[in-house]
Every structure is written in structure tokens, then in C-alpha cells.
Amino acid sequence: MSDDANTPLNEQPSWHPATQAVRAGVARSEFAETSEGLFLTSGYVFSSAQEAADTFAGEVDHYVYSRYTNPTVRMFEERLATLEGAEDCKATASGMSAIFASLAVLLKQGDRVVASSSMFGAIIYVVNEFFPQWGVECVLVDPTDNDAWAEALSVPTQAVLFETPSNPLLAMVDIEVVAELAHAAGATVIVDNVFATPVFSKPLTQGADVVVYSATKHIDGQGRVLGGAVLGTVDYIAKIEMLLRNLGPSMSPFNAWVLLKGLETLDLRVRRMAENAEAVARFLEAHPKVDTTIYPLLDSFPQKDLVAKQLTGGGTVVAVKLAAGQAEAFKFMDSLAIFDISNNLGDAKSLVTHPATTTHRRIGPEGRAAAGITDGTVRFSIGLEDSRDLIADLAQALEKL
Ligand SMILES: *Cc1c(COP(=O)(O)O)cnc(C)c1O
């Protein structure tokens, strides 16, 4: 390896994102391989006892142990940081370990978090149940209500966390407005950018301080591995590194290698999936058996201005509401031949899920009512199949209702 453990990011500001996603962060070994090397190693060898001592004293840059960092993992981190426009990145074992680490380095007893009420179920658990056990106060607000953010952020706060667009109804947060309020309250702004993807939104350019990903979703995009990432300033990421190195939720080199190869095709995949999603959304919106269709590029989308300001594409998720409720929603889903019933998203395979009985079961009827999730709500993650086949499948399933 010509690289060392702490090389500066291989940033080429003149490159466009699709080029960065293929080229950034490459660190070739002495074998001059074309494809990134998979360094499936837990440890590293020192050439002398003195070199080991100097490394541990911080005087020499040398890989130490793959819980700290690994060449393949580092290539993934550098590539994603370049793509996101972040100073640095730390990869984690999963999206949830990225979320947990991003908050844990900011919070201590007596601190306060303000978060969106419309987030991935496990994140609601972390902020609303886990951190309060450690004496951290948590306030959840309606993500679309700027007055609610202003009120919640009228007192000193350490962390602000939200997902935009959110799961499953694609509610958007005005990043610029909330970041300004959050900064005035002294908070670090963390954005879960899974739904928008690095292809369609760059929260760091809109006022966010930290971006987190579940790389399990579009970055892999082929349903193979779990992974996550935290992106931010060098100082902030140094704290994340300290947490990971001592607590252990590090990314495996194998997963990093799969995700590096995923990044190479991210732009291509996400754009095609979004084209398909838009075609599906327009078909569903025009169908008499569908009461409401939710997709950011539809004229009926309630936050159109924010979409124009913040997103350069509509994303890969579409939701519908069927007035008839759960029985009809189940019948519709069970009648689909191509779509697989799965709670995952961002996959090459189109997936369908019933949020009220799966991803949003735990928040209860009141939580679902507040988030606008009805018993007839069905969420689609649109994949890479031909959209004509997807639409034909949806049409035949709707015929059965
Ligand atoms: C899946 C998901 C997560 C959690 O990621 P894992 O990789 O499953 O741990 C966090 N946020 C969003 C928006 C997600 O969709």
C-alpha cells in the first residue's frame, strides 16, 4: 500500500459527482490492481518494535487494527466524503450505528435533542427511549412545521436530527430554516439523507453540519450488506472515530468493498430508479382506485416549493393511500407479481410495504395519525425493472380491488 492510515482526501473539486463516485479515494497497492483491493485483514504488521511503539505514540502513520481503520474501509470513506463534499467520513457497521454515534458524541446527561417526529422507527427509539434513560431530554416536532421547530429550538439544545424526505410519506424539512434556528440554539444539525441520496440532495451545502447514511439502502442498492456512514468536519469525525474505535461498531472490510463498488453505479442506478418512480407515481395518481399518490415531483405534492429548493430529483419512493383501508391494501400487495413484499428500500428490486403493520407498527394509532399514515397507506420502493412492467403489474393488482 502506498497509502497510509490518514491520507488527506483525494478530492478533485473539478470532478462531477458521477466521476467522484467512480474515482475518488482509490489507493492502489503495489500490485496496481484496477478494482479496489479487498483488504480482508483484522490486523497489521510492524517492521520493528520501535515502529509499533512510534505508531502507538502517534508519531508514525501506520494501520493498527481494523476496528480503528482498514485500507478498504478508508477508500469507501474517502470516496463518500468527496461525493458529499464533507471534510471527512467514518464508516459504521449499519445505518443505526451511524445515527447512534452521530448523537452519542454530542450528548451528555442534562442535554437536549430536538428531532423530527417522522423518522425511521429505530431512530425514534434511540432519541425518545434510549437517550432519555441517560438523562437526555428529547423533543419531537412535526417536520413540516417551521413554527414548531422555532418553539422547540427557543431554548439551548445540543443536537437536531431529521430525515428529509421522510419515511413513508416523504414529508420535507426546510434544512436552511431549521439549521438557522438550531445554530442559534447552539445545536449541531444532523441530517439522515437516505431518502434523498447523495445524488439528489447535499444537506451540507444547505446549512447541515453532519450527514448520516444507511449505506444498506441505495449505496449498496442490491440487497447484500449492511453499512452506515457519518460525514462532517475533521474535528467532529475524529470524535466519531474515537467512539467507534473504543465501542466497536466498525464497518467490515468486506462490506466496505461491496459498498465501494456500489458507489461506482450509484448515480446511474438512483437516476434510473427515480425515472421509474416518477412514471409509476404518474400512473398511480391517474388511477381511479387510488385516492392519494405521494411523490415529490407531482403537482399535488404539498411542499412543492421546498422540493424545488432542496431536491434535484424526486427520489425512488412512492406512497399511495387507498380509502378502503388495510384489507384492500393487503389484497393489492398480495396481488402484485413483480414487487416483493419487504420493508427494505433503495434496492434494484421493486419492493412494497404496509407501514401501519410493519415499519410504523410500534408508534401506535396516535403516532400514525399524527404522521398521516392510514391503514390504507402502501409504500413502494421503485427498483431497476422496466417501468412498463411495473405499471402493468400495478394495473392488474388494482383491477382486483
Ligand atoms: C434503513 C434506515 C436506517 C437504518 O439503517 P440500517 O442500515 O438498517 O441500520 C436509518 N435511516 C433511514 C432513513 C433508513 O431508511
Coordinates of C-alpha atoms and ligand atoms in Angstrom, one line a residue:
M1 CA 0.0 0.0 0.0
S2 CA 1.4 3.4 -0.9
D3 CA -1.4 4.9 1.2
D4 CA -1.3 5.3 5.0
A5 CA -3.9 5.4 7.7
N6 CA -4.6 9.1 7.5
T7 CA -4.1 10.3 3.9
P8 CA -5.8 13.6 3.0
L9 CA -8.9 13.1 1.0
N10 CA -8.4 12.6 -2.7
E11 CA -10.6 15.5 -3.5
Q12 CA -10.9 16.8 -7.1
P13 CA -13.2 19.8 -6.9
S14 CA -13.5 20.0 -10.6
W15 CA -14.9 16.5 -10.9
H16 CA -18.6 16.0 -11.3
P17 CA -20.3 13.6 -8.8
A18 CA -20.6 10.7 -11.2
T19 CA -16.8 10.8 -11.7
Q20 CA -16.1 11.2 -8.0
A21 CA -18.3 8.1 -7.3
V22 CA -16.1 6.0 -9.6
R23 CA -12.7 7.6 -9.0
A24 CA -12.4 9.3 -5.6
G25 CA -10.4 7.6 -2.8
V26 CA -8.6 5.0 -4.9
A27 CA -5.5 3.8 -3.1
R28 CA -3.7 1.2 -5.2
S29 CA -1.4 -1.4 -3.7
E30 CA 1.9 -2.4 -5.1
F31 CA 0.1 -4.9 -7.4
A32 CA -1.5 -2.0 -9.3
E33 CA -5.0 -3.6 -9.4
T34 CA -7.7 -1.8 -11.4
S35 CA -10.5 -2.6 -9.0
E36 CA -10.2 -1.6 -5.4
G37 CA -8.4 -4.1 -3.2
L38 CA -10.3 -6.0 -0.6
F39 CA -8.0 -6.0 2.5
L40 CA -9.7 -8.7 4.4
T41 CA -7.4 -8.3 7.4
S42 CA -8.1 -7.6 11.1
G43 CA -4.5 -6.6 11.9
Y44 CA -1.3 -5.1 10.5
V45 CA 2.4 -6.0 10.9
F46 CA 5.0 -3.6 12.2
S47 CA 8.6 -3.8 10.8
S48 CA 10.1 -3.3 14.2
A49 CA 9.2 -3.0 17.9
Q50 CA 10.2 0.6 17.5
E51 CA 7.8 1.2 14.7
A52 CA 5.0 -0.3 16.8
A53 CA 5.9 1.9 19.7
D54 CA 6.1 5.0 17.4
T55 CA 2.7 4.2 15.9
F56 CA 1.0 3.9 19.3
A57 CA 2.7 7.1 20.4
G58 CA 1.1 8.8 17.4
E59 CA 4.4 9.7 15.8
V60 CA 4.1 7.4 12.8
D61 CA 1.1 6.9 10.5
H62 CA 0.5 3.1 10.3
Y63 CA -2.6 0.9 10.2
V64 CA -3.1 -0.5 13.7
Y65 CA -6.3 -2.7 13.8
S66 CA -9.4 -2.9 11.6
R67 CA -11.6 -1.8 14.4
Y68 CA -9.8 1.6 14.0
T69 CA -9.5 1.6 10.3
N70 CA -8.7 -0.6 7.3
P71 CA -7.5 0.4 3.8
T72 CA -10.7 -0.8 2.0
V73 CA -12.9 0.9 4.6
R74 CA -10.8 4.1 4.2
M75 CA -11.3 4.0 0.4
F76 CA -15.0 3.9 0.9
E77 CA -14.9 6.7 3.4
E78 CA -12.8 8.9 1.2
R79 CA -15.0 8.3 -1.8
L80 CA -18.2 9.1 0.0
A81 CA -16.7 12.2 1.7
T82 CA -15.7 13.5 -1.7
L83 CA -19.1 12.8 -3.2
E84 CA -20.8 14.5 -0.2
G85 CA -18.4 17.5 -0.1
A86 CA -17.6 16.7 3.5
E87 CA -14.2 17.2 5.2
D88 CA -14.2 13.6 6.4
C89 CA -16.3 10.4 6.8
K90 CA -16.4 7.5 9.2
A91 CA -18.0 4.2 8.1
T92 CA -20.1 2.2 10.5
A93 CA -21.5 -1.3 10.8
S94 CA -25.0 -0.1 9.9
G95 CA -27.1 3.0 9.4
M96 CA -28.3 2.7 13.0
S97 CA -24.8 2.7 14.4
A98 CA -24.1 5.8 12.3
I99 CA -27.1 7.5 13.9
F100 CA -26.3 6.4 17.4
A101 CA -22.6 7.5 17.1
S102 CA -23.6 10.9 15.5
L103 CA -25.7 11.7 18.6
A104 CA -23.6 10.0 21.3
V105 CA -20.5 12.2 20.6
L106 CA -22.7 15.3 21.2
L107 CA -24.8 14.4 24.2
K108 CA -24.3 14.0 27.9
Q109 CA -26.6 14.0 30.9
G110 CA -28.8 17.1 31.0
D111 CA -28.6 17.8 27.3
R112 CA -31.4 18.2 24.9
V113 CA -32.2 16.8 21.4
V114 CA -34.9 18.2 19.1
A115 CA -35.8 15.7 16.4
S116 CA -38.5 15.2 13.7
S117 CA -41.4 13.0 14.7
S118 CA -41.4 11.4 11.3
M119 CA -38.3 9.2 11.2
F120 CA -37.2 5.6 10.8
G121 CA -38.7 3.6 13.8
A122 CA -35.4 2.6 15.3
I123 CA -34.3 6.2 15.3
I124 CA -37.4 7.3 17.2
Y125 CA -36.5 4.6 19.8
V126 CA -32.9 5.9 20.1
V127 CA -33.9 9.5 20.7
N128 CA -37.2 9.0 22.5
E129 CA -36.5 6.0 24.7
F130 CA -32.8 5.2 24.8
F131 CA -31.1 8.6 25.4
P132 CA -33.8 9.7 27.9
Q133 CA -32.6 6.8 30.1
W134 CA -29.2 8.6 30.2
G135 CA -30.8 11.9 31.3
V136 CA -31.1 13.4 27.8
E137 CA -34.3 15.3 27.1
C138 CA -35.9 14.6 23.7
V139 CA -38.5 16.8 21.9
L140 CA -40.2 15.5 18.7
V141 CA -41.7 18.0 16.3
D142 CA -43.8 17.9 13.1
P143 CA -41.0 18.1 10.4
T144 CA -43.1 20.3 8.1
D145 CA -44.0 22.9 10.8
N146 CA -41.3 25.7 11.0
D147 CA -43.1 27.3 13.9
A148 CA -42.9 24.1 15.9
W149 CA -39.2 23.9 15.1
A150 CA -38.8 27.5 16.3
E151 CA -40.6 26.9 19.5
A152 CA -38.7 23.7 20.3
L153 CA -35.4 25.5 19.5
S154 CA -36.1 28.5 21.6
V155 CA -34.0 27.0 24.5
P156 CA -30.4 25.8 24.4
T157 CA -30.1 22.4 22.5
Q158 CA -27.1 20.2 21.7
A159 CA -28.4 18.2 18.7
V160 CA -31.1 18.4 16.0
L161 CA -31.9 15.4 13.9
F162 CA -34.2 14.8 11.0
E163 CA -34.8 12.8 7.9
T164 CA -35.8 14.6 4.7
P165 CA -37.8 13.5 2.7
S166 CA -39.2 11.2 5.5
N167 CA -40.4 7.7 5.5
P168 CA -43.1 6.8 4.3
L169 CA -45.0 10.0 3.3
L170 CA -41.9 12.0 2.1
A171 CA -42.5 15.0 4.5
M172 CA -39.8 17.5 3.9
V173 CA -37.9 19.7 6.4
D174 CA -36.6 23.1 5.3
I175 CA -32.9 22.5 6.0
E176 CA -31.9 26.1 5.8
V177 CA -34.6 27.4 8.1
V178 CA -34.2 24.7 10.7
A179 CA -30.4 24.9 10.6
E180 CA -30.5 28.6 11.3
L181 CA -32.8 28.0 14.3
A182 CA -30.7 25.1 15.5
H183 CA -27.4 27.0 15.3
A184 CA -29.0 29.9 17.3
A185 CA -29.8 27.4 20.0
G186 CA -26.2 26.0 19.9
A187 CA -27.1 22.7 18.3
T188 CA -25.3 20.5 15.7
V189 CA -27.6 19.7 12.8
I190 CA -27.6 16.0 11.7
V191 CA -29.5 15.1 8.5
D192 CA -30.4 11.5 7.7
N193 CA -30.1 11.7 3.9
V194 CA -31.1 8.2 3.0
F195 CA -34.3 9.0 1.1
A196 CA -32.8 11.9 -0.9
T197 CA -29.4 10.1 -1.5
P198 CA -26.2 11.9 -2.4
V199 CA -27.5 12.1 -5.9
F200 CA -30.4 14.4 -5.2
S201 CA -29.5 16.4 -2.1
K202 CA -26.4 17.9 -0.5
P203 CA -27.5 18.9 3.0
L204 CA -24.1 20.2 4.0
T205 CA -24.4 23.0 1.3
Q206 CA -27.8 24.0 2.9
G207 CA -26.7 24.5 6.4
A208 CA -26.5 21.0 7.9
D209 CA -23.4 20.1 10.0
V210 CA -23.5 16.3 9.7
V211 CA -24.9 13.9 7.2
V212 CA -25.6 10.2 8.0
Y213 CA -26.4 7.3 5.7
S214 CA -27.7 3.8 5.9
A215 CA -25.4 2.5 3.2
T216 CA -27.6 -0.6 3.3
K217 CA -30.1 1.3 1.1
H218 CA -29.2 2.9 -2.2
I219 CA -25.4 2.9 -1.7
D220 CA -25.4 -0.9 -1.8
G221 CA -28.7 -0.9 -3.6
Q222 CA -28.5 -4.6 -4.4
G223 CA -29.7 -6.0 -1.1
R224 CA -26.4 -7.6 0.0
V225 CA -24.8 -5.9 3.0
L226 CA -25.4 -3.6 6.0
G227 CA -23.4 -0.4 6.4
G228 CA -23.6 3.2 7.5
A229 CA -21.6 6.4 7.4
V230 CA -21.2 9.7 9.3
L231 CA -19.9 12.7 7.4
G232 CA -18.8 16.1 8.8
T233 CA -15.9 18.2 9.8
V234 CA -12.5 16.7 10.6
D235 CA -12.9 17.6 14.3
Y236 CA -16.4 16.0 14.5
I237 CA -15.3 12.9 12.6
A238 CA -12.3 12.5 15.0
K239 CA -14.9 12.1 17.8
I240 CA -16.8 9.5 15.8
E241 CA -13.6 7.7 15.2
M242 CA -12.8 7.6 18.9
L243 CA -16.2 6.3 19.7
L244 CA -16.1 3.5 17.0
R245 CA -12.5 2.5 17.9
N246 CA -13.5 2.1 21.6
L247 CA -17.1 0.9 21.3
G248 CA -16.7 -1.2 18.2
P249 CA -19.5 -0.7 15.6
S250 CA -17.0 -0.5 12.8
M251 CA -17.6 -1.4 9.1
S252 CA -16.2 -4.8 7.9
P253 CA -13.7 -4.5 5.1
F254 CA -15.8 -6.9 3.0
N255 CA -18.9 -4.7 3.4
A256 CA -16.8 -1.6 2.6
W257 CA -15.6 -3.3 -0.6
V258 CA -19.2 -4.1 -1.7
L259 CA -20.3 -0.6 -0.9
L260 CA -17.3 1.0 -2.8
K261 CA -18.4 -0.9 -5.9
G262 CA -22.0 0.2 -5.1
L263 CA -20.9 3.8 -5.2
E264 CA -19.5 3.3 -8.7
T265 CA -23.0 2.8 -10.0
L266 CA -25.0 4.9 -7.5
D267 CA -25.6 7.8 -9.8
L268 CA -26.7 5.6 -12.7
R269 CA -28.9 3.4 -10.5
V270 CA -30.6 6.1 -8.5
R271 CA -31.4 8.2 -11.6
R272 CA -33.0 5.3 -13.4
M273 CA -34.9 4.2 -10.2
A274 CA -36.2 7.8 -9.8
E275 CA -37.3 7.9 -13.5
N276 CA -39.2 4.7 -12.9
A277 CA -40.6 6.1 -9.6
E278 CA -41.9 9.2 -11.4
A279 CA -43.6 7.0 -14.1
V280 CA -45.2 4.8 -11.5
A281 CA -46.3 7.8 -9.5
R282 CA -48.0 9.4 -12.5
F283 CA -49.7 6.2 -13.4
L284 CA -51.0 5.7 -9.8
E285 CA -52.1 9.3 -9.5
A286 CA -54.3 9.0 -12.6
H287 CA -55.8 5.6 -11.4
P288 CA -59.4 5.8 -10.2
K289 CA -58.8 3.2 -7.4
V290 CA -56.0 5.2 -5.8
D291 CA -57.2 8.0 -3.6
T292 CA -53.9 9.8 -2.9
T293 CA -50.4 9.4 -4.5
I294 CA -47.4 10.9 -2.8
Y295 CA -44.3 11.7 -4.8
P296 CA -42.2 14.9 -4.7
L297 CA -42.5 15.7 -8.4
L298 CA -46.3 15.5 -8.6
D299 CA -48.2 18.8 -8.7
S300 CA -50.3 17.6 -5.8
F301 CA -47.3 17.3 -3.5
P302 CA -47.9 19.6 -0.5
Q303 CA -44.3 21.0 -0.3
K304 CA -43.6 21.7 -3.9
D305 CA -41.6 24.9 -3.2
L306 CA -39.3 23.1 -0.8
V307 CA -38.8 20.3 -3.3
A308 CA -37.7 22.9 -5.9
K309 CA -35.3 24.5 -3.4
Q310 CA -33.8 21.3 -1.9
L311 CA -34.0 18.3 -4.2
T312 CA -32.6 17.8 -7.7
G313 CA -34.8 14.7 -8.3
G314 CA -37.9 13.1 -6.8
G315 CA -36.2 10.0 -5.3
T316 CA -37.1 6.4 -5.5
V317 CA -40.0 6.0 -3.1
V318 CA -43.7 6.5 -3.9
A319 CA -46.6 6.1 -1.4
V320 CA -50.3 5.8 -2.0
K321 CA -53.4 5.9 0.2
L322 CA -56.3 3.6 -0.5
A323 CA -59.5 4.8 1.2
A324 CA -60.8 1.3 1.8
G325 CA -58.1 0.5 4.4
Q326 CA -56.0 -2.4 5.5
A327 CA -57.9 -5.3 3.9
E328 CA -57.7 -3.7 0.4
A329 CA -54.1 -2.7 0.9
F330 CA -53.2 -6.3 1.7
K331 CA -55.2 -7.6 -1.2
F332 CA -53.4 -5.1 -3.5
M333 CA -49.9 -6.0 -2.2
D334 CA -50.6 -9.8 -2.3
S335 CA -51.8 -9.4 -6.0
L336 CA -48.6 -7.9 -7.2
A337 CA -46.4 -10.3 -9.2
I338 CA -43.2 -8.4 -9.6
F339 CA -43.0 -6.3 -6.4
D340 CA -41.6 -8.2 -3.4
I341 CA -43.2 -7.5 0.0
S342 CA -40.3 -6.2 2.0
N343 CA -39.6 -3.3 4.4
N344 CA -36.2 -2.5 2.8
L345 CA -35.8 0.2 0.3
G346 CA -33.4 1.6 -2.3
D347 CA -32.9 -1.9 -3.9
A348 CA -32.6 -2.8 -7.6
K349 CA -35.8 -4.9 -7.0
S350 CA -39.0 -3.1 -6.5
L351 CA -40.4 -3.6 -3.0
V352 CA -43.7 -2.8 -1.4
T353 CA -44.6 -2.4 2.3
H354 CA -47.6 -1.7 4.5
P355 CA -46.2 0.8 7.0
A356 CA -49.0 0.7 9.6
T357 CA -48.4 -3.0 10.3
T358 CA -44.6 -3.1 9.8
T359 CA -42.2 -0.2 9.9
H360 CA -44.6 2.1 11.8
R361 CA -46.5 -0.5 13.9
R362 CA -44.7 0.5 17.1
I363 CA -45.6 4.1 17.1
G364 CA -49.3 3.1 17.6
P365 CA -52.5 4.6 16.1
E366 CA -52.0 8.1 17.5
G367 CA -48.4 8.3 16.2
R368 CA -49.6 7.1 12.8
A369 CA -52.4 9.6 12.8
A370 CA -50.0 12.4 13.6
A371 CA -47.7 11.3 10.7
G372 CA -50.7 10.9 8.3
I373 CA -50.2 7.1 7.9
T374 CA -53.5 5.5 7.3
D375 CA -54.4 1.8 7.3
G376 CA -54.7 2.1 3.5
T377 CA -51.2 3.6 3.1
V378 CA -48.9 1.5 0.9
R379 CA -45.2 2.4 0.2
F380 CA -43.3 1.4 -2.9
S381 CA -39.5 1.4 -3.3
I382 CA -39.1 1.5 -7.0
G383 CA -36.2 -0.5 -8.5
L384 CA -34.5 -1.0 -11.8
E385 CA -37.0 -3.1 -13.7
D386 CA -38.6 -1.7 -16.8
S387 CA -41.2 0.8 -15.6
R388 CA -43.7 -0.6 -18.2
D389 CA -43.6 -4.0 -16.5
L390 CA -44.0 -2.3 -13.0
I391 CA -47.0 -0.3 -14.3
A392 CA -48.6 -3.4 -15.8
D393 CA -48.2 -5.2 -12.6
L394 CA -49.8 -2.4 -10.6
A395 CA -52.6 -2.1 -13.1
Q396 CA -53.5 -5.8 -12.8
A397 CA -53.3 -5.7 -9.0
L398 CA -55.6 -2.6 -8.8
E399 CA -58.1 -4.3 -11.2
K400 CA -58.6 -7.0 -8.4
L401 CA -59.8 -4.4 -5.9
Ligands
LIG1 C1 -32.7 1.9 7.0 C2 -32.7 3.2 7.5 C3 -31.9 3.5 8.6 C4 -31.1 2.4 9.4 O1 -30.1 1.8 8.6 P1 -29.6 0.3 8.9 O2 -28.5 0.2 7.9 O3 -30.8 -0.6 8.6 O4 -29.1 0.2 10.3 C5 -31.8 4.8 9.0 N1 -32.5 5.8 8.4 C6 -33.3 5.6 7.3 C7 -34.0 6.7 6.7 C8 -33.4 4.3 6.8 O5 -34.2 4.0 5.8

